[in-house]
Coordinates of C-alpha atoms in Angstrom, one line a residue:
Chain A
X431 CA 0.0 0.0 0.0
X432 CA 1.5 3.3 -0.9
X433 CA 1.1 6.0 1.0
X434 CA -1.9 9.0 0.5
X435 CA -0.6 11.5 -1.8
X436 CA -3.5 14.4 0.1
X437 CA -5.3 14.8 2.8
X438 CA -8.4 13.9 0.6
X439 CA -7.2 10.3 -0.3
X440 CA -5.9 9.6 3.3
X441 CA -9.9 10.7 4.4
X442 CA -11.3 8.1 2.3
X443 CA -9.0 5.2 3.1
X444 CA -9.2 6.0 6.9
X445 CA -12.9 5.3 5.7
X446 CA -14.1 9.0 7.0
X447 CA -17.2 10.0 5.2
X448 CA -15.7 12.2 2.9
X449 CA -17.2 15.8 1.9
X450 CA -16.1 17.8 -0.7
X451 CA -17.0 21.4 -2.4
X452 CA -16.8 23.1 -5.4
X453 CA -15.8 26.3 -6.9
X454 CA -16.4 27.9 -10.4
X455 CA -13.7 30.7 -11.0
X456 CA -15.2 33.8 -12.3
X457 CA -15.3 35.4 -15.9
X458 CA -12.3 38.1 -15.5
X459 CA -9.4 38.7 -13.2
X460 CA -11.3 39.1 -10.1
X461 CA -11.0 36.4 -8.5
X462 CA -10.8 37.6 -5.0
X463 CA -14.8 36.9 -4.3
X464 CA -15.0 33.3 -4.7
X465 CA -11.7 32.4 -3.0
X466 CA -13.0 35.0 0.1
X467 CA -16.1 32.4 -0.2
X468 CA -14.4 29.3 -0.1
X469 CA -12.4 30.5 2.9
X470 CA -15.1 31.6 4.9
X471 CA -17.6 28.8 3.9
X472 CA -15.6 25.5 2.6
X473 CA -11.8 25.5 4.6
X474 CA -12.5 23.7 7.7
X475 CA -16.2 22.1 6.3
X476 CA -14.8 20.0 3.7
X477 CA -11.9 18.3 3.2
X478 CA -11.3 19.3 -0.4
X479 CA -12.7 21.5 -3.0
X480 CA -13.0 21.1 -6.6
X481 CA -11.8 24.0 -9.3
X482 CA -14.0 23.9 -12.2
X483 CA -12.2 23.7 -15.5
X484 CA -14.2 26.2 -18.1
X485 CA -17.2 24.8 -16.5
X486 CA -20.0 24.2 -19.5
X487 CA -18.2 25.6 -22.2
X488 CA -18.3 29.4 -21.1
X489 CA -14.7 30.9 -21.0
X490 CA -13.5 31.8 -17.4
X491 CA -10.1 31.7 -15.4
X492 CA -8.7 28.4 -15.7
X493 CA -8.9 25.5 -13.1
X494 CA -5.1 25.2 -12.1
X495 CA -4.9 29.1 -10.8
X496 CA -7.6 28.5 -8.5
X497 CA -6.1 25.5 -7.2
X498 CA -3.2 27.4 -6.1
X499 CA -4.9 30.5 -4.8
X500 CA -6.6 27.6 -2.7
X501 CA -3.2 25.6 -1.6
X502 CA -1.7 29.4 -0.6
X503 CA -4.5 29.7 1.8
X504 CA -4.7 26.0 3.2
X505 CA -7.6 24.4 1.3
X506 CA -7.2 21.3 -0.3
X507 CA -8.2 21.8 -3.9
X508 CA -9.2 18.8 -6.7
X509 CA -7.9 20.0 -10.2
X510 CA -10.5 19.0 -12.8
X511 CA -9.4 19.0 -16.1
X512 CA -11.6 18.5 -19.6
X513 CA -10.1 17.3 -22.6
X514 CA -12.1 19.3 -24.4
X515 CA -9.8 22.4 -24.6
X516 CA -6.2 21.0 -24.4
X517 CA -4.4 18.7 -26.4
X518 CA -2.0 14.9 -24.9
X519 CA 0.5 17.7 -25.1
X520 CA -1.0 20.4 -22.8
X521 CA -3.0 18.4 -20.8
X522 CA 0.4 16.2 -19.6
X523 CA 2.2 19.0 -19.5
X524 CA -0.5 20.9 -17.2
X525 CA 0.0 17.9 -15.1
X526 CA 3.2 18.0 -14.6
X527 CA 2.7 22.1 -14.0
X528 CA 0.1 21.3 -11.6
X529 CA 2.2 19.0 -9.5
X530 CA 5.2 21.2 -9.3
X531 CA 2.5 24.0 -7.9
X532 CA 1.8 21.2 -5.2
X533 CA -1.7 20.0 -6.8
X534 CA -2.6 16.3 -5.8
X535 CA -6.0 15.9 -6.4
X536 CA -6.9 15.0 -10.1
X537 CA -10.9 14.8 -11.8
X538 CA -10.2 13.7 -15.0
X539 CA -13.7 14.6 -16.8
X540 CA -14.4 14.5 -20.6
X541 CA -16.4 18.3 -20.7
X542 CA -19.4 19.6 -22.0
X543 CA -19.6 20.2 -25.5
X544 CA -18.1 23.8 -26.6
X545 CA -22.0 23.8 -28.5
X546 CA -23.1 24.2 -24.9
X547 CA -21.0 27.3 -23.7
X548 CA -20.4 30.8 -24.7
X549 CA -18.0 30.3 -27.8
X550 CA -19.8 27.6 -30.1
X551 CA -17.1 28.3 -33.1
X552 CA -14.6 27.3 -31.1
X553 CA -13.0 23.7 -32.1
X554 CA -13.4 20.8 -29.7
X555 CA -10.7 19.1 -29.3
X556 CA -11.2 15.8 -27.2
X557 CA -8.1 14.5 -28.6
X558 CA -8.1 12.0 -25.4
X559 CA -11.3 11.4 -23.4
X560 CA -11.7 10.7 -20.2
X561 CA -10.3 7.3 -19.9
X562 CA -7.3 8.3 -22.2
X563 CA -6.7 10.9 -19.7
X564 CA -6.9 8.8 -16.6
X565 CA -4.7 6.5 -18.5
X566 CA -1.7 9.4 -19.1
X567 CA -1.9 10.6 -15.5
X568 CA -1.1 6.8 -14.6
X569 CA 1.8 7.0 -16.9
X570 CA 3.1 10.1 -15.7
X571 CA 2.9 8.3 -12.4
X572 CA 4.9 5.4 -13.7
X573 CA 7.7 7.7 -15.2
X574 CA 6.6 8.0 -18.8
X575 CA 4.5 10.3 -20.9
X576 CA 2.2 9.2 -24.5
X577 CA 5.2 9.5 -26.2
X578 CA 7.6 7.5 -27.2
X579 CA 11.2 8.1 -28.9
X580 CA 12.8 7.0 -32.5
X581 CA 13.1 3.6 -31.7
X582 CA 9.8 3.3 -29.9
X583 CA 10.6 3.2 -25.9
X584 CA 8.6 5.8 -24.1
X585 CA 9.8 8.9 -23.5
X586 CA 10.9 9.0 -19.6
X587 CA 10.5 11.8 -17.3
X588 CA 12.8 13.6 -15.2
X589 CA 11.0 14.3 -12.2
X590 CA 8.0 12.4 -11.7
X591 CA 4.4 13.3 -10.6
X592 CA 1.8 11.6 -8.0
X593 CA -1.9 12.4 -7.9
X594 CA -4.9 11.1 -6.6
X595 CA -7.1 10.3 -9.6
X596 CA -10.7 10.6 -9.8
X597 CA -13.4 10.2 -12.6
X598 CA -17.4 10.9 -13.1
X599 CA -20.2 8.7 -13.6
X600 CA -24.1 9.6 -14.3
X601 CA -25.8 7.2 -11.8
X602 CA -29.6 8.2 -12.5
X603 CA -29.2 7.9 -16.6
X604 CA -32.1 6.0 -18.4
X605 CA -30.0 3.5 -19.9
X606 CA -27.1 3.0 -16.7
X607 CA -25.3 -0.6 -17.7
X608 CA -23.1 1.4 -20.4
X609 CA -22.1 4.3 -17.5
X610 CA -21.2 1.7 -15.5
X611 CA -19.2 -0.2 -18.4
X612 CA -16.9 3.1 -18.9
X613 CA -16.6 3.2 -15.0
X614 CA -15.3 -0.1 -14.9
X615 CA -12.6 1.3 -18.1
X616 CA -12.0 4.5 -15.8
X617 CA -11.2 2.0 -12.6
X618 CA -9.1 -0.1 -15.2
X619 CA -7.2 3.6 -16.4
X620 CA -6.5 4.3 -13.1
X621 CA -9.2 6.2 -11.3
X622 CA -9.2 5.4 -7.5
X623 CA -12.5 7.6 -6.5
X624 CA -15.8 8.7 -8.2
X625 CA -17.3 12.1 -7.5
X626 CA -21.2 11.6 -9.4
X627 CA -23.7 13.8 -11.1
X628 CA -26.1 15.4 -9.4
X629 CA -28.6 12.7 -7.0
X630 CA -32.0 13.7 -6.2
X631 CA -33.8 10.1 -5.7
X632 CA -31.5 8.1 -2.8
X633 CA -33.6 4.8 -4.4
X634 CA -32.4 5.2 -7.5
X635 CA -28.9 5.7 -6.1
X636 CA -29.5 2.9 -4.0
X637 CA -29.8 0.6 -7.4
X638 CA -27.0 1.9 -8.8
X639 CA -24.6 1.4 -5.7
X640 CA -25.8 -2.3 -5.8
X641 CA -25.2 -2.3 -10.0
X642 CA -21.2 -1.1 -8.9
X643 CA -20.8 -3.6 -6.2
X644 CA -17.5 -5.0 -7.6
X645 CA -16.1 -1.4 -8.5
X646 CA -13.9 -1.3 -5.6
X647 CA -13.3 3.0 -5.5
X648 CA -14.7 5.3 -3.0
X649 CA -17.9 6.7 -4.5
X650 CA -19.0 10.4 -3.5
X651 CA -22.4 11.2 -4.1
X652 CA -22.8 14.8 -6.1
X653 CA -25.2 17.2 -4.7
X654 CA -26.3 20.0 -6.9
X655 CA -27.9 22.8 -4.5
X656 CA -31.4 24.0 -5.8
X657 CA -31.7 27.6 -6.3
X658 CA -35.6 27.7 -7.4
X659 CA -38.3 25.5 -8.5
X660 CA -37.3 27.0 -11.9
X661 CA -33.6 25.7 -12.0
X662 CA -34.9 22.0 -10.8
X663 CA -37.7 22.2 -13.8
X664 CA -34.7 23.5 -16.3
X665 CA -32.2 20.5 -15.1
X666 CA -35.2 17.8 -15.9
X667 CA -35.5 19.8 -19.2
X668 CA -32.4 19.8 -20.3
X669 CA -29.7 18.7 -18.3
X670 CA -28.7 14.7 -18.6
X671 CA -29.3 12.2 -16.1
X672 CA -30.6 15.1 -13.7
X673 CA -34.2 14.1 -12.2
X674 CA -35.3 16.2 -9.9
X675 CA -38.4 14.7 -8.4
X676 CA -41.9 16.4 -8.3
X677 CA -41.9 16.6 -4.4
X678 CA -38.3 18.5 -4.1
X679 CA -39.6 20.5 -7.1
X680 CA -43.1 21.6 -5.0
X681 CA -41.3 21.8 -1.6
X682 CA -38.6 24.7 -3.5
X683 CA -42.3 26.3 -5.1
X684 CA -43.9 26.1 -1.7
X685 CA -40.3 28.1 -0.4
X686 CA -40.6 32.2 0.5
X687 CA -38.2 33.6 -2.1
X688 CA -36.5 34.9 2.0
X689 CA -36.2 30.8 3.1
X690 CA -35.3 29.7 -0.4
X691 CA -31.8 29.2 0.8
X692 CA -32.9 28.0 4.2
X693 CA -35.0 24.9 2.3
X694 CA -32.3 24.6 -0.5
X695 CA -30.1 23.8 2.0
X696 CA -32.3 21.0 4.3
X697 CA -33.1 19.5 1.2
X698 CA -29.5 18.6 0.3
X699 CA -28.7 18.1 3.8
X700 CA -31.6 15.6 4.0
X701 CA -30.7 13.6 0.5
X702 CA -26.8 13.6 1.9
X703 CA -27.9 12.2 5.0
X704 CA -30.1 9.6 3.5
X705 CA -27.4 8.4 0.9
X706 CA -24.6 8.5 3.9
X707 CA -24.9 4.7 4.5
X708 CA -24.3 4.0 0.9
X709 CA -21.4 5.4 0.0
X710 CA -18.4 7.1 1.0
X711 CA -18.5 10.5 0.5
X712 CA -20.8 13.2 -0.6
X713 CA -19.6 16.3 -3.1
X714 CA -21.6 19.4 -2.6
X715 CA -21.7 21.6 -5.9
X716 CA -23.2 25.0 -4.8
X717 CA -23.0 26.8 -8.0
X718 CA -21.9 29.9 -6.0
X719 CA -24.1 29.8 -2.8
X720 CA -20.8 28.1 -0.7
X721 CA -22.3 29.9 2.6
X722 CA -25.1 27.3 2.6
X723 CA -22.5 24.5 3.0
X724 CA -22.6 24.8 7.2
X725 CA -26.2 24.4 6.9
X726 CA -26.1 21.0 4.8
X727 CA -24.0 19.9 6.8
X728 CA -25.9 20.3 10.3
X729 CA -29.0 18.9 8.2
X730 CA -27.1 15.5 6.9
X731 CA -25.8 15.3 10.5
X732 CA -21.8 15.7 9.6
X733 CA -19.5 17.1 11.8
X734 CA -16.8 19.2 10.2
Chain B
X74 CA -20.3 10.0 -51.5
X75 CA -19.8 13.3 -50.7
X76 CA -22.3 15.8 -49.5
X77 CA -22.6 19.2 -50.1
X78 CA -25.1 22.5 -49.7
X79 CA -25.6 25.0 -51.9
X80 CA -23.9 28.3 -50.8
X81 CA -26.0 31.6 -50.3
X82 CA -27.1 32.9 -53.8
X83 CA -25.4 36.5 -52.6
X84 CA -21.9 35.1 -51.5
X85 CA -22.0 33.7 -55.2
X86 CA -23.0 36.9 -56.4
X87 CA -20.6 38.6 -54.6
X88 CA -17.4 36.7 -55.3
X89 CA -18.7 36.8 -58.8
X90 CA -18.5 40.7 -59.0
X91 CA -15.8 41.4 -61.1
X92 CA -16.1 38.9 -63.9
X93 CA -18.2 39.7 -67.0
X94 CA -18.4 35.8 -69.3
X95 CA -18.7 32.7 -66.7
X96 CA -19.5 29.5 -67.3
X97 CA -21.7 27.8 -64.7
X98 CA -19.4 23.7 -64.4
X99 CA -22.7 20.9 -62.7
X100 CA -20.4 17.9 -61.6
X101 CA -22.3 14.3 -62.6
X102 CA -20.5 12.6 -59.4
X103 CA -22.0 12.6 -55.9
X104 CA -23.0 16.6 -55.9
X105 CA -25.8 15.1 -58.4
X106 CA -27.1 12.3 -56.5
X107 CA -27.8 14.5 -53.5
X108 CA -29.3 17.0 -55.5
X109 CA -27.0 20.3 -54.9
X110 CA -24.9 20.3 -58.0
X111 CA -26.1 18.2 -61.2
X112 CA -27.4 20.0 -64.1
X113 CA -30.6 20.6 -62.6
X114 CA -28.7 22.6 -59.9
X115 CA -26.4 24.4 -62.5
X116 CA -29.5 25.8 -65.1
X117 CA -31.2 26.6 -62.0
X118 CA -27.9 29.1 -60.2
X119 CA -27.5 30.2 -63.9
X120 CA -31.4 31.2 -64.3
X121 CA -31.2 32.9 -61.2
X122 CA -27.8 34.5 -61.9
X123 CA -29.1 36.2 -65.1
X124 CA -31.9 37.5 -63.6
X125 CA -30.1 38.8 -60.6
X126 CA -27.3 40.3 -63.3
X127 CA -30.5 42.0 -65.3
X128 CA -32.1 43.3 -62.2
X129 CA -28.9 45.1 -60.9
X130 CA -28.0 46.2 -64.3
X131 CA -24.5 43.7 -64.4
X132 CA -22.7 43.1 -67.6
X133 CA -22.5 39.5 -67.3
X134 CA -23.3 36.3 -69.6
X135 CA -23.5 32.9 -68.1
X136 CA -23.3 29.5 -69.9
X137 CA -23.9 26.2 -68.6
X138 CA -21.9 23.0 -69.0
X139 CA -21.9 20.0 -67.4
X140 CA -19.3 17.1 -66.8
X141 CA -19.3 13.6 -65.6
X142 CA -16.7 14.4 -62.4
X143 CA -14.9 17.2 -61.9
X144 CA -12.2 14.9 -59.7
X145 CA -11.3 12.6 -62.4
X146 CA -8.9 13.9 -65.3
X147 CA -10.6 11.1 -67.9
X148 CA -13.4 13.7 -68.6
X149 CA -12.3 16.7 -69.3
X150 CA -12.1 15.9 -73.2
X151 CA -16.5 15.6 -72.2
X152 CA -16.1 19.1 -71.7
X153 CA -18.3 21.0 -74.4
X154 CA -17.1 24.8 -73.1
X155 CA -13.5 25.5 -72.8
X156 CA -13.3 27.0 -69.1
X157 CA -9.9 28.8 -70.7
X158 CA -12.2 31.1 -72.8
X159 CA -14.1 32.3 -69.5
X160 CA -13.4 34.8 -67.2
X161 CA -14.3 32.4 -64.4
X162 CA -15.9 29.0 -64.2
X163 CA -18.6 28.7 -61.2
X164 CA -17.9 25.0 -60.0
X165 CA -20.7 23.1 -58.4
X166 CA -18.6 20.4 -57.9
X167 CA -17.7 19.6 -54.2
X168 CA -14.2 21.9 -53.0
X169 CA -12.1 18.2 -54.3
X170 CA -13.7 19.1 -57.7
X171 CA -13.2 22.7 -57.9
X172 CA -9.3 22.1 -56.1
X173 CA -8.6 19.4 -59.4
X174 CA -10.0 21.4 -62.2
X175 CA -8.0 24.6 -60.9
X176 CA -5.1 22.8 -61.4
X177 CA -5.6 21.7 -64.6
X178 CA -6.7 25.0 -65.6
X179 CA -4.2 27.7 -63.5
X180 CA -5.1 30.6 -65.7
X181 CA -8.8 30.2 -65.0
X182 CA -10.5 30.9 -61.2
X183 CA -12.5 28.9 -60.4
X184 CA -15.3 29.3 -57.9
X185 CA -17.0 27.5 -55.4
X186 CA -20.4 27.3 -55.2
X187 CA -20.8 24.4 -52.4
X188 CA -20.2 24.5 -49.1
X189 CA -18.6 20.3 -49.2
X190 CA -20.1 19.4 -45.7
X191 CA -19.6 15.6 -45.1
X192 CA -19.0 11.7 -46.2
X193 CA -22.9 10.4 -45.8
X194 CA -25.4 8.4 -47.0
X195 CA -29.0 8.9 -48.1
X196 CA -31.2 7.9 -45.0
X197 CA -34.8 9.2 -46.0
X198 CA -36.1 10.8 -49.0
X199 CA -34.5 14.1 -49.6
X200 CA -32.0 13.5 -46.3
X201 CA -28.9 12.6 -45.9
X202 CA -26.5 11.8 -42.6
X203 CA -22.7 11.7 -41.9
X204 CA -21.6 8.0 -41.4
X205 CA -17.4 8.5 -41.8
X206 CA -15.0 11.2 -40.8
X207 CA -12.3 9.6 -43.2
X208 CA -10.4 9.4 -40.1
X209 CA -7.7 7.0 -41.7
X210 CA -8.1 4.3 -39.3
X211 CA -11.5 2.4 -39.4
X212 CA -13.1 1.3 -35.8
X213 CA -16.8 0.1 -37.5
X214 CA -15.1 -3.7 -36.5
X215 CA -15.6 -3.3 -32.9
X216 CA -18.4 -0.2 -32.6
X217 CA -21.2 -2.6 -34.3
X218 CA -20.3 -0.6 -37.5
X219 CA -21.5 2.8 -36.0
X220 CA -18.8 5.5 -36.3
X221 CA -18.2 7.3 -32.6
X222 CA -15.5 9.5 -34.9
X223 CA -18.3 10.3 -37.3
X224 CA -21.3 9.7 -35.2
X225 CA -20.7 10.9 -31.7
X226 CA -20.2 14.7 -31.5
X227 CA -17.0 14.5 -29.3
X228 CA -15.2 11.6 -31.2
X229 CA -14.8 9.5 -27.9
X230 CA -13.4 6.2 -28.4
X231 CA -14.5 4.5 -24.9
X232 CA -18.0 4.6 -24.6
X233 CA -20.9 7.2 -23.9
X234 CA -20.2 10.7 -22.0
X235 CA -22.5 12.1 -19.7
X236 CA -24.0 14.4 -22.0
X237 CA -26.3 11.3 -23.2
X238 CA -29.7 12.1 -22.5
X239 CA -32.8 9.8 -23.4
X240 CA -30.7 8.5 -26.1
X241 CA -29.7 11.9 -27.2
X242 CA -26.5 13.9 -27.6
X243 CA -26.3 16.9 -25.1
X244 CA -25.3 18.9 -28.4
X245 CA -28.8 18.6 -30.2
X246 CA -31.7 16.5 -29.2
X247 CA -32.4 15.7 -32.8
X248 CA -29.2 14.0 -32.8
X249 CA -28.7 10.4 -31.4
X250 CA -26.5 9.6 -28.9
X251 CA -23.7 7.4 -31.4
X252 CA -22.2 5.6 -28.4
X253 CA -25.8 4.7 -26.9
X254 CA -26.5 3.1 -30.7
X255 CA -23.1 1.4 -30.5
X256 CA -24.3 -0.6 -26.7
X257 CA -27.8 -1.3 -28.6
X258 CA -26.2 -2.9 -31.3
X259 CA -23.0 -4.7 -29.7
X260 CA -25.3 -6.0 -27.0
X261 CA -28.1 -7.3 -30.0
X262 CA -24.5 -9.0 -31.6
X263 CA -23.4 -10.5 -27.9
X264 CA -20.3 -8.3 -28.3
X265 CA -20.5 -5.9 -25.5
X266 CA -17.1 -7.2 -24.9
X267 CA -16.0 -5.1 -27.4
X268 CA -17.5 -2.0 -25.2
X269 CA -15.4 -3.4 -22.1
X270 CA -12.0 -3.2 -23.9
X271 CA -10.2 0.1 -23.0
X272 CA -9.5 1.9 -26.8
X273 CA -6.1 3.5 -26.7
X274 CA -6.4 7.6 -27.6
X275 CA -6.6 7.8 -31.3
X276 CA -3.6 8.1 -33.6
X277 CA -4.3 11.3 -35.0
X278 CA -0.7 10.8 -37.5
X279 CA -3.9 9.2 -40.3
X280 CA -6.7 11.9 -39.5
X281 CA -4.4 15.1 -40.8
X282 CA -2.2 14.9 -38.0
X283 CA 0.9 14.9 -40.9
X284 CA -0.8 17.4 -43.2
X285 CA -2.1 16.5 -46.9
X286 CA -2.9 13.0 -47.1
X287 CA -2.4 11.1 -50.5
X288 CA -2.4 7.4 -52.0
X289 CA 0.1 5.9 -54.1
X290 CA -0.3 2.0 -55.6
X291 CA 3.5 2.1 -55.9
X292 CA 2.8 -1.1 -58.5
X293 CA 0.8 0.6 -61.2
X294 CA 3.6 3.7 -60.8
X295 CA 6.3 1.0 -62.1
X296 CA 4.0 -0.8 -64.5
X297 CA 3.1 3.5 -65.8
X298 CA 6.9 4.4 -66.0
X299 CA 7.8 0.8 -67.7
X300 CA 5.4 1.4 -70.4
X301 CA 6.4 5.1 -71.1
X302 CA 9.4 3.9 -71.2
X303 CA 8.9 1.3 -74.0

């Protein structure tokens, strides 16, 4: 057994129920407000927070700036990176940039279309997916990049990286058997935890757990915070394998626009505590509102 | 075969401006068969461009020809107009047509009036759908002969995304989701196997990754060169 390369990885083994956070850096250079946020909210209530990388297409600061403003300031952060913007070549060599800043934690995510975001001319590039890029990290690891020299060994590294690797999965899809199949491929890559998509129905979670018996990673359940009746509508609409059910959907209606946050926050509380017993962690996406994280907390009955 | 739209009749116009004789070039290949740039297509743009040249008050004369393909130096003796004696030939060949023929003819521009858009097939009457990227290194064996390079919006090679949604691609929900089609159809064949196996990243040296790609039968150079040489 090799030792934890973060705080986050030596959490899960010491079988803690693990929670983490998440932070979208802004549009611009000021990115002083959501860093105040995570301070004052996040460090101290979760053991690791997630930097977005150009979070659904729209062009932002990038993922591996954040991380370090985090590190200076004593939060653990969880670099996600998308193929969808970077090349083998930049995305191994942002990984080896990364590690040098001290970065451990690793969410190796395939990205939403550029279609989706704020610059559809843009080219996608997705010249790895996900389980290509789970599968260069491990490399890295083992001393080598994708490359390989003029008689065909691979090219070794001087200086050589460790992370903590961790992929994605949609548990509450229609059609789940071939999720879990590219789960098993992102276990077989190298991915040694699971943060999910947003859960809103523990049952179905419950099935899917069961489905991934033999996937032997730490599984965190994603929790995406509920601003208004109208958001939960919009994710059954159009965001996949989101199903927010009609009861969650009526109790946010029934919510004084004053207590919106107040509810928001028992409702995730509630669904975390419910799906504590069937998994290891939970992953709290916010979407901005971090200062409702104490309050999920004290409502899923975790101790910071 | 290759698909192709019609350009906008103004950005025709437009890049047509200067020129005063132009011969309007249908292409008989796969521009025909999907109905943007036979004959029929080629009397029609030239209709259109006399009437748009007489409204506007343009000195210009179109002419029509057509030719079997505009890709294939066997029929250019088929040619009935000499493109050399026009200011400009309007090709509605796809851009591998109008790139040969201005070649073969350097002192004469030739024009595009496609937009070439993709390798597909006819699915419905009056549609057609991408099936091949031309990628340079064929997957169809183990993806129950449904293209994720072609087919799935991102190009993944290991299975479905989480953009999938009710068998739908996050991108357009008009469009399938190619790798939900590919599960369908392996696990109808009992090869979901194929799924399970982890797909190395994509070799991109055969899909432009080394710039202009060409073919050469080496053999029927030798047997060219030892007859020329006889």
């Amino acid at each position: 057994m090799t030792l934890p390369v973060s705080r986050f990885q030596e959490a899960l083994e010491a079988g803690e129920f693990v929670v983490t956070g998440e932070i979208g850096p802004p549009k611009g250079t000021n990115v002083e407000p959501v860093i105040h946020e995570a301070e004052t909210y996040l460090k101290g209530n979760v053991v690791a927070v997630n930097v977005t990388d150009i979070q659904t297409a729209v062009m932002r600061t990038g993922s591996m700036v954040g991380c370090k403003l985090l590190l200076d300031r004593g939060i653990e952060p969880v670099f996600q990176m998308v193929t969808r913007d970077r090349n083998r070549l930049a995305l191994q060599s942002d990984l080896l940039s990364a590690h040098i800043l001290g970065i451990r934690n690793v969410l190796a995510l395939t990205g939403d279309h550029v279609a989706m975001g704020d610059h559809p001319q843009a080219k996608p590039v997705y010249d790895v997916d996900s389980v290509g890029l789970l599968q260069a990290i491990t490399g890295l690891e083992a001393g080598t990049d994708m490359g390989a020299d003029m008689k065909g060994n691979p090219n070794e590294l001087d200086g050589v990286p460790t992370f903590f690797k961790g992929c994605c999965v949609t548990p509450c899809t229609e059609v789940v058997e071939p999720q879990i199949i590219k789960l098993e491929k992102k276990v077989e890559a190298g991915a040694q935890f699971v943060q999910t998509q947003a859960v809103y129905d523990p049952a179905t979670f419950e099935t899917f757990m069961k489905n991934i018996d033999h996937v032997k990673i730490p599984v965190l359940v994603g929790i995406v915070v509920l601003k208004s009746a109208g958001m939960a509508k919009y994710m059954n609409r159009g965001v996949p394998g989101v199903q927010v059910p009609d009861a969650i959907i009526q109790r946010m209606a029934d919510a004084p626009k004053e207590d919106r946050k107040k509810v928001s926050a028992e409702i995730a509380g509630e669904l975390v505590r419910e799906m504590k017993p069937m998994c290891q962690g939970a992953h709290l996406m916010t979407l901005g509102w971090d200062d409702v994280v104490p309050d999920i907390l004290e409502h899923a009955e975790i101790k910071p | 075969m290759i698909v192709a739209e019609r350009k906008p009749f103004d950005e025709i116009l437009e890049m047509l401006a200067p020129q005063k004789r132009v011969l309007v070039l249908a292409c008989g290949g796969c521009v025909t068969v999907c109905l943007t740039g036979g004959e029929k297509q080629a009397d029609e743009l030239a209709s259109q461009l006399r009437l748009a040249a007489r409204q506007k008050g343009m000195d210009l004369t179109i002419e029509s020809d057509s030719i079997t393909r505009q890709c294939d130096r066997e029929f250019i003796e088929n040619l009935k107009a000499d493109p050399g004696q026009y200011d400009a030939v309007l090709s509605m060949a796809c851009g591998v047509g109008v790139g040969f023929m201005s070649e073969l003819y350097p002192e004469t521009p030739f024009l595009p009036t496609l937009n070439t858009t993709f390798y597909g097939a006819n699915t419905a009457p009056g549609a057609w759908a991408e099936y091949c990227r031309g990628c340079g290194d064929c997957v169809l064996a183990w993806t129950g002969g449904i293209c994720p390079v072609a087919r799935c919006s991102k190009s993944l090679i290991n299975g479905t995304c989480g953009g999938t949604n009710d068998g739908k691609c996050e991108v357009d929900q008009e469009m399938d989701c190619a790798w939900l089609l590919i599960y369908k159809r392996l696990k109808e064949l009992g090869r979901l196997d194929e799924y399970r196996k982890i797909r190395p990243p994509r070799d991109h040296r055969t899909d432009r990754g080394r710039g202009v790609r060409r073919l050469v039968h080496e053999e029927m150079v030798e047997l060219e060169e030892e007859e020329s040489q006889a």
